Short mmCIF file of C-alpha atoms in Angstrom, two decimals:
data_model
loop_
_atom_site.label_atom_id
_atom_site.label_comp_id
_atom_site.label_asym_id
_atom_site.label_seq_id
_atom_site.Cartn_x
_atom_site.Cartn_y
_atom_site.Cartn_z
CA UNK A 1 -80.15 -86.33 -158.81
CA UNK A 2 -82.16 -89.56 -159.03
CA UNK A 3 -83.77 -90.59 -156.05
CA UNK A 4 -82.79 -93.84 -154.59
CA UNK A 5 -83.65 -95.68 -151.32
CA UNK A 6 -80.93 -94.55 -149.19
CA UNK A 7 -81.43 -90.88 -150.30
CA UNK A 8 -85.04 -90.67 -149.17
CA UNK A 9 -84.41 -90.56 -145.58
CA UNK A 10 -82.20 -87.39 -145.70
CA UNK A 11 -84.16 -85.36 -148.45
CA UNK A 12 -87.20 -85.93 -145.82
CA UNK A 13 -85.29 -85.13 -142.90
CA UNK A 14 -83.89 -81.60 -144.84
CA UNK A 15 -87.53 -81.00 -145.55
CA UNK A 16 -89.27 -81.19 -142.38
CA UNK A 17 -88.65 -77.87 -140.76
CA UNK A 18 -86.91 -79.42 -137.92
CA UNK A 19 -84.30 -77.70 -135.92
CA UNK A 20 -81.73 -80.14 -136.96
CA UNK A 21 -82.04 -82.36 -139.50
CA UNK A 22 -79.73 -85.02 -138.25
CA UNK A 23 -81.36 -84.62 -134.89
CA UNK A 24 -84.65 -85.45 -137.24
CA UNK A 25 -83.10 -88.73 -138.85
CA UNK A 26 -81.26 -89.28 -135.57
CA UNK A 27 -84.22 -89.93 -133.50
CA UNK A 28 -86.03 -91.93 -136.21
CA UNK A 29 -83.59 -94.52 -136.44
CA UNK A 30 -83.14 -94.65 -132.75
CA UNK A 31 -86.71 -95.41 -132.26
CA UNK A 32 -86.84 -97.86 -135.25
CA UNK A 33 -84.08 -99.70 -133.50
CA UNK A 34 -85.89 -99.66 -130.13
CA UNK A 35 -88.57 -101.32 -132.42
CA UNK A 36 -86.59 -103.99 -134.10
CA UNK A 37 -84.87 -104.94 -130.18
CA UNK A 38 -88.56 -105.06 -128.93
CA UNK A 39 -90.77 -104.96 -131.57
CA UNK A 40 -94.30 -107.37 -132.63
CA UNK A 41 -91.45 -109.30 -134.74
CA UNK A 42 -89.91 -110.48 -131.76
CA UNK A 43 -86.21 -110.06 -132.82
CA UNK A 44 -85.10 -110.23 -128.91
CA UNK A 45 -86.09 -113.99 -129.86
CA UNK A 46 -83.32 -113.70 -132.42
CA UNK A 47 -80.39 -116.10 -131.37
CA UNK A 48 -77.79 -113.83 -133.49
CA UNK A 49 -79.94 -110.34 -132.10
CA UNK A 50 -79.56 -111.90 -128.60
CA UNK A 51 -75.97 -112.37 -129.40
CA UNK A 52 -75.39 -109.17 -130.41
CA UNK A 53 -76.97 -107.53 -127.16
CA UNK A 54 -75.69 -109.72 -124.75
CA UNK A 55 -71.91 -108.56 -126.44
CA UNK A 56 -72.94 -104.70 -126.36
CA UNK A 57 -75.30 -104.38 -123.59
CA UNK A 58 -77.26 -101.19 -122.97
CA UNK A 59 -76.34 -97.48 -121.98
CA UNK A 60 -78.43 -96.33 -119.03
CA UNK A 61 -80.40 -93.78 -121.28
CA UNK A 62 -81.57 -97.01 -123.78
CA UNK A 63 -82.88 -99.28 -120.55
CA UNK A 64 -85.10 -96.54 -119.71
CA UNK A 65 -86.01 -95.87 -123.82
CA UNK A 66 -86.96 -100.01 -123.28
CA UNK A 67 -88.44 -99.71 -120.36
CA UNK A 68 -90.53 -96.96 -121.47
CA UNK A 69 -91.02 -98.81 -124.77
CA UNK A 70 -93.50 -101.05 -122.87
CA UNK A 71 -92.35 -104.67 -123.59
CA UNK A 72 -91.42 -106.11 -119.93
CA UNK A 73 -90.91 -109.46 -121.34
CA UNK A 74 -88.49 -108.48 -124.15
CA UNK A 75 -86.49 -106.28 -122.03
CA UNK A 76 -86.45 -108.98 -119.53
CA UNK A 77 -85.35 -112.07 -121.38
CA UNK A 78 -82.41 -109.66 -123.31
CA UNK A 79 -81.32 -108.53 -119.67
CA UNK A 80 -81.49 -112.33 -118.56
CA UNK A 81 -78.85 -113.88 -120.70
CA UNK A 82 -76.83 -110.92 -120.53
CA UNK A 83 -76.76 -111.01 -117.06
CA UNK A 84 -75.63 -114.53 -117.22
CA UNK A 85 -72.66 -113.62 -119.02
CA UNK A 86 -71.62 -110.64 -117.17
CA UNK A 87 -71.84 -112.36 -114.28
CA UNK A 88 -69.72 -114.95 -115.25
CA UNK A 89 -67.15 -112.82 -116.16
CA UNK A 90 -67.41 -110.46 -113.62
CA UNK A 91 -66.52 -113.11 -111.50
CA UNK A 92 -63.51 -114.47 -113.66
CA UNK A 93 -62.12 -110.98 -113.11
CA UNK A 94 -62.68 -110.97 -109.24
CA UNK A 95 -60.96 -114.23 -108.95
CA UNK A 96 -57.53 -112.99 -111.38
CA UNK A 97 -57.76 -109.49 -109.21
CA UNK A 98 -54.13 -109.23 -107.77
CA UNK A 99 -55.68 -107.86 -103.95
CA UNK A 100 -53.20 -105.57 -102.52
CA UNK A 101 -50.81 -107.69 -99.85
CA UNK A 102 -51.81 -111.31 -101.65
CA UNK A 103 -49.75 -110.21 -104.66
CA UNK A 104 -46.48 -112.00 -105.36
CA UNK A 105 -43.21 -110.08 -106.24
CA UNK A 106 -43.42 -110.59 -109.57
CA UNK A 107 -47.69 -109.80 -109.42
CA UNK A 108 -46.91 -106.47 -107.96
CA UNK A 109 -48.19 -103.72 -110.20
CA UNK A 110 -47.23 -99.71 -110.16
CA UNK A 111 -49.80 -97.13 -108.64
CA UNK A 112 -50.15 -95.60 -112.56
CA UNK A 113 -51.35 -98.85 -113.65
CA UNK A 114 -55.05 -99.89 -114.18
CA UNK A 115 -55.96 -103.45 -113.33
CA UNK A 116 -57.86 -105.60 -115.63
CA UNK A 117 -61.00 -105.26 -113.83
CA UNK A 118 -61.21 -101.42 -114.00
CA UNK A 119 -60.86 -102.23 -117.66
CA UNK A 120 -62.88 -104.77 -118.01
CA UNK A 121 -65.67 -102.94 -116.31
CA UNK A 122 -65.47 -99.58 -118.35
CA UNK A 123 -65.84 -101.28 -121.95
CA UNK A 124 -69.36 -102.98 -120.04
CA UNK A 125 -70.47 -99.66 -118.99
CA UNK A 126 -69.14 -97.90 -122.21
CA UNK A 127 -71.33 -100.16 -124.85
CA UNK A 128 -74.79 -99.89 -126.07
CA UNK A 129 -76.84 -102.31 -128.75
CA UNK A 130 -78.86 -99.45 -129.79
CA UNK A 131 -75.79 -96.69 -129.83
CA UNK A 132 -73.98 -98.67 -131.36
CA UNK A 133 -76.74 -99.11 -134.56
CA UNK A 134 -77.60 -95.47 -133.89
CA UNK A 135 -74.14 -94.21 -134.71
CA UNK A 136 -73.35 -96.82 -137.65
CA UNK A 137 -76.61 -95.17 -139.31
CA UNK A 138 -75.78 -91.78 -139.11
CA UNK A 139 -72.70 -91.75 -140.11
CA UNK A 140 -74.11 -93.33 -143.08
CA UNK A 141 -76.25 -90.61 -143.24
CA UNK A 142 -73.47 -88.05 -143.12
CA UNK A 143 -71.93 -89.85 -146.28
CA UNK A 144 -75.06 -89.18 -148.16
CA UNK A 145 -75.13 -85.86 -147.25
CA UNK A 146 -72.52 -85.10 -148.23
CA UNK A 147 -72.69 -87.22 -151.38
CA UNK A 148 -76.24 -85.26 -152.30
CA UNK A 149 -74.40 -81.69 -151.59
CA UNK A 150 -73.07 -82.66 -155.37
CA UNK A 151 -77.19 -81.80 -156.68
CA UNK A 152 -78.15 -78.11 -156.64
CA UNK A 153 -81.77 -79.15 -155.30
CA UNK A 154 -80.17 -80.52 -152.61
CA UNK A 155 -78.27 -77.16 -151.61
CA UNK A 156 -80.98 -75.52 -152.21
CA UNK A 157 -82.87 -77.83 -149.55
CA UNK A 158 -80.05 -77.00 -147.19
CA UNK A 159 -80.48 -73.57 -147.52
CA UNK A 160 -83.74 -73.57 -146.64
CA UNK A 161 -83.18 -75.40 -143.37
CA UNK A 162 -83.05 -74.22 -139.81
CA UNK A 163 -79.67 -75.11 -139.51
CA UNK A 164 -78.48 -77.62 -137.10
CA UNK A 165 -77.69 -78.31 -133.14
CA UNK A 166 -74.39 -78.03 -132.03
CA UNK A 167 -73.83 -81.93 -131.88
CA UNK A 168 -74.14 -82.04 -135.22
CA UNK A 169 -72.77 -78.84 -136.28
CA UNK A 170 -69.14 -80.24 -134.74
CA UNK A 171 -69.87 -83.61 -136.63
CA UNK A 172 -70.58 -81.79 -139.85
CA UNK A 173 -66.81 -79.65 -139.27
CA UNK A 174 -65.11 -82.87 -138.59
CA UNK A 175 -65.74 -84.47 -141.80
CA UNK A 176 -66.16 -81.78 -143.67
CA UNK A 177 -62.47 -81.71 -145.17
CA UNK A 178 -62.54 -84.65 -146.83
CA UNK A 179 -65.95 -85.16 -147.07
CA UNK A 180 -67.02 -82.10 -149.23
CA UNK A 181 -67.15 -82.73 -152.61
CA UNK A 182 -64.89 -80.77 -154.91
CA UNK A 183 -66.38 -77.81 -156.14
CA UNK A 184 -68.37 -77.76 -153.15
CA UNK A 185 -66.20 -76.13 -150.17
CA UNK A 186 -66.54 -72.33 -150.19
CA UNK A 187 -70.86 -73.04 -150.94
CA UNK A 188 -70.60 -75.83 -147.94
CA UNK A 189 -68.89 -73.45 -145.44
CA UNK A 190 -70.23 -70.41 -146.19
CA UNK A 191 -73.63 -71.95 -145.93
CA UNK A 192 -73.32 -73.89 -142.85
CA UNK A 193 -71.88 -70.74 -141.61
CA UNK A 194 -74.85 -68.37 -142.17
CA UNK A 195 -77.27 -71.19 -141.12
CA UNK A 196 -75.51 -71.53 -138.00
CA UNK A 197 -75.42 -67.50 -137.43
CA UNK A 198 -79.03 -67.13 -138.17
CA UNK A 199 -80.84 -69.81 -136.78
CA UNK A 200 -78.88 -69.49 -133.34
CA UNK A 201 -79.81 -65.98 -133.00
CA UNK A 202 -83.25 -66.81 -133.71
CA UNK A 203 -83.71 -69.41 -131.16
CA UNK A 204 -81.80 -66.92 -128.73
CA UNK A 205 -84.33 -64.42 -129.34
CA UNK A 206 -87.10 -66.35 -129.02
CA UNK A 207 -85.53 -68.29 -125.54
CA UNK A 208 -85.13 -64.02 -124.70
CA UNK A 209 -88.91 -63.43 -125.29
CA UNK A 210 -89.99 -66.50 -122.95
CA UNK A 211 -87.65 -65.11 -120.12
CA UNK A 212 -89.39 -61.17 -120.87
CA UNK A 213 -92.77 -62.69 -121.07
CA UNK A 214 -92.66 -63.17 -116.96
CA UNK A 215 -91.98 -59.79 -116.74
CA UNK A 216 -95.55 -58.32 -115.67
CA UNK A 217 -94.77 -55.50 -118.07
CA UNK A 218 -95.83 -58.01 -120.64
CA UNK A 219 -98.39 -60.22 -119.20
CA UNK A 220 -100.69 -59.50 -121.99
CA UNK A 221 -98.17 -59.14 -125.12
CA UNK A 222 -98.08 -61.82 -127.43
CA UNK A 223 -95.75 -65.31 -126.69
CA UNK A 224 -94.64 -64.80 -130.29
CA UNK A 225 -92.54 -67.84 -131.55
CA UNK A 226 -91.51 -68.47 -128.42
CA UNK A 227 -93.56 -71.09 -126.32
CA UNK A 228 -91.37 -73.61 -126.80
CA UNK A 229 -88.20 -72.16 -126.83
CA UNK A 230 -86.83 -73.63 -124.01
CA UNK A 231 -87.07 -77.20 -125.60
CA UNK A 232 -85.78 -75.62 -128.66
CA UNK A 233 -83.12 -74.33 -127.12
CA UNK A 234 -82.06 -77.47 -125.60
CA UNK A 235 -82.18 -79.59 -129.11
CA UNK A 236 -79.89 -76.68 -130.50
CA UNK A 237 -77.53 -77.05 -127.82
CA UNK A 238 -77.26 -80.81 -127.38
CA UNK A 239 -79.56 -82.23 -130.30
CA UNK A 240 -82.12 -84.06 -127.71
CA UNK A 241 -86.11 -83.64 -127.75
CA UNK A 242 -86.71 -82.93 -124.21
CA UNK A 243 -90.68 -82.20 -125.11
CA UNK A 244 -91.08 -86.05 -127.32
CA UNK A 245 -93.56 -88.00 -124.94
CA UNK A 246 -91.50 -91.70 -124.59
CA UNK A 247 -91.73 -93.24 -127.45
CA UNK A 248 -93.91 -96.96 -126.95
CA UNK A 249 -94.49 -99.80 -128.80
CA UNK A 250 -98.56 -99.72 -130.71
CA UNK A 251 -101.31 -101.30 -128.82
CA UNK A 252 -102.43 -104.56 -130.17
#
């Protein structure tokens, strides 16, 4: 299949001997947004950027991914107008909150119900700027993949994979039923399958080794494959790189 520019990220990521390789595009395009939010092009200076974050916000697990980035500044003037905003409707809720013994008859709610508030504060602590571009790319990503499962050099790149974490393993079974191309089902599953089957074992035995290697029995056998199988194992499990340094912006 010809190679066009939204191919080229996925054929890399199925070639890079990674232990997932939607973890592999996954973090790329996390850190890429990270880049564009606080980046040398300034797009936190962005009126319709700014816009956009001070509507989503940020998960607890992105402030830290900006605060490790290394721009202060940026991370302080997105927070600032944000704040403004949440604060102003934080207290628009407060003032409509119907405070048990001020309500009127007709104000009174039942015990089942949730008040707007409780609402209004989950959707601020459920959004994220950088999630939110995160997932929009990868399930863009998904679509190619399963778009390129149509060229046999492509299968034949998945084959050659380590598989894939858990995360993504479920993500890959949820679409795959409409998502497979025709033609395609029995070679999708029965790959997937074997990848899965394989590659977790091998992990587990190498996660097994580590563990036998403080045994003084084997003080002085070889660590094998498995030095860092305990960061291995956690990216299989949960697709995460526990071992990546934080990523930072480039000195100038």
């Amino acid at each position: 299949m010809k190679e066009a520019i939204y191919t080229i990220p996925v054929n890399e990521a199925f070639q890079a001997n990674d232990e997932c390789p939607f973890c592999y595009l996954e973090r790329q395009v996390e850190q890429k947004t990270i880049k564009y939010a606080l980046g040398p092009e300034a797009s936190y200076m962005d009126p319709a950027v700014r816009a956009a974050t001070d509507k989503a916000g940020f998960c607890g697990d992105h402030f830290k991914k900006m605060y490790d980035y290394g721009n202060a500044l940026g991370s302080a003037l997105i927070m600032q107008t944000y704040f403004v905003g949440l604060f102003e409707e934080m207290t628009a809720q407060m003032e409509s909150f119907p405070i048990p013994g001020k309500r009127s008859l007709f104000g009174k709610k039942t015990s089942n119900e949730e008040s707007d508030l409780v609402r209004w504060a989950r959707q601020k602590q459920s959004g994220c700027f950088i999630c939110d571009k995160v997932q929009y790319n990868m399930e863009r990503y998904f679509d190619t993949f399963f778009m390129l499962c149509k060229d046999a050099e492509f299968r034949g790149r998945v084959e050659g994979t380590k598989g894939f974490c858990m995360r993504h393993f479920l993500r890959l079974m949820e679409l795959g039923e409409q998502k497979v191309p025709n033609g395609q089902q029995e070679w999708f599953y029965t790959t997937v399958f074997r990848l899965m089957r394989e590659n977790m074992a091998r992990v587990k035995g190498d996660l097994d080794w580590f563990i036998a290697k403080f045994d003084y029995r084997n003080t002085s056998a070889d660590w094998k494959n498995s030095r860092d199988a305990v960061s291995r194992t956690m990216q299989k499990l949960q697709g995460i790189y526990p071992a990546d340094p934080p990523f930072r912006s480039e000195p100038r």
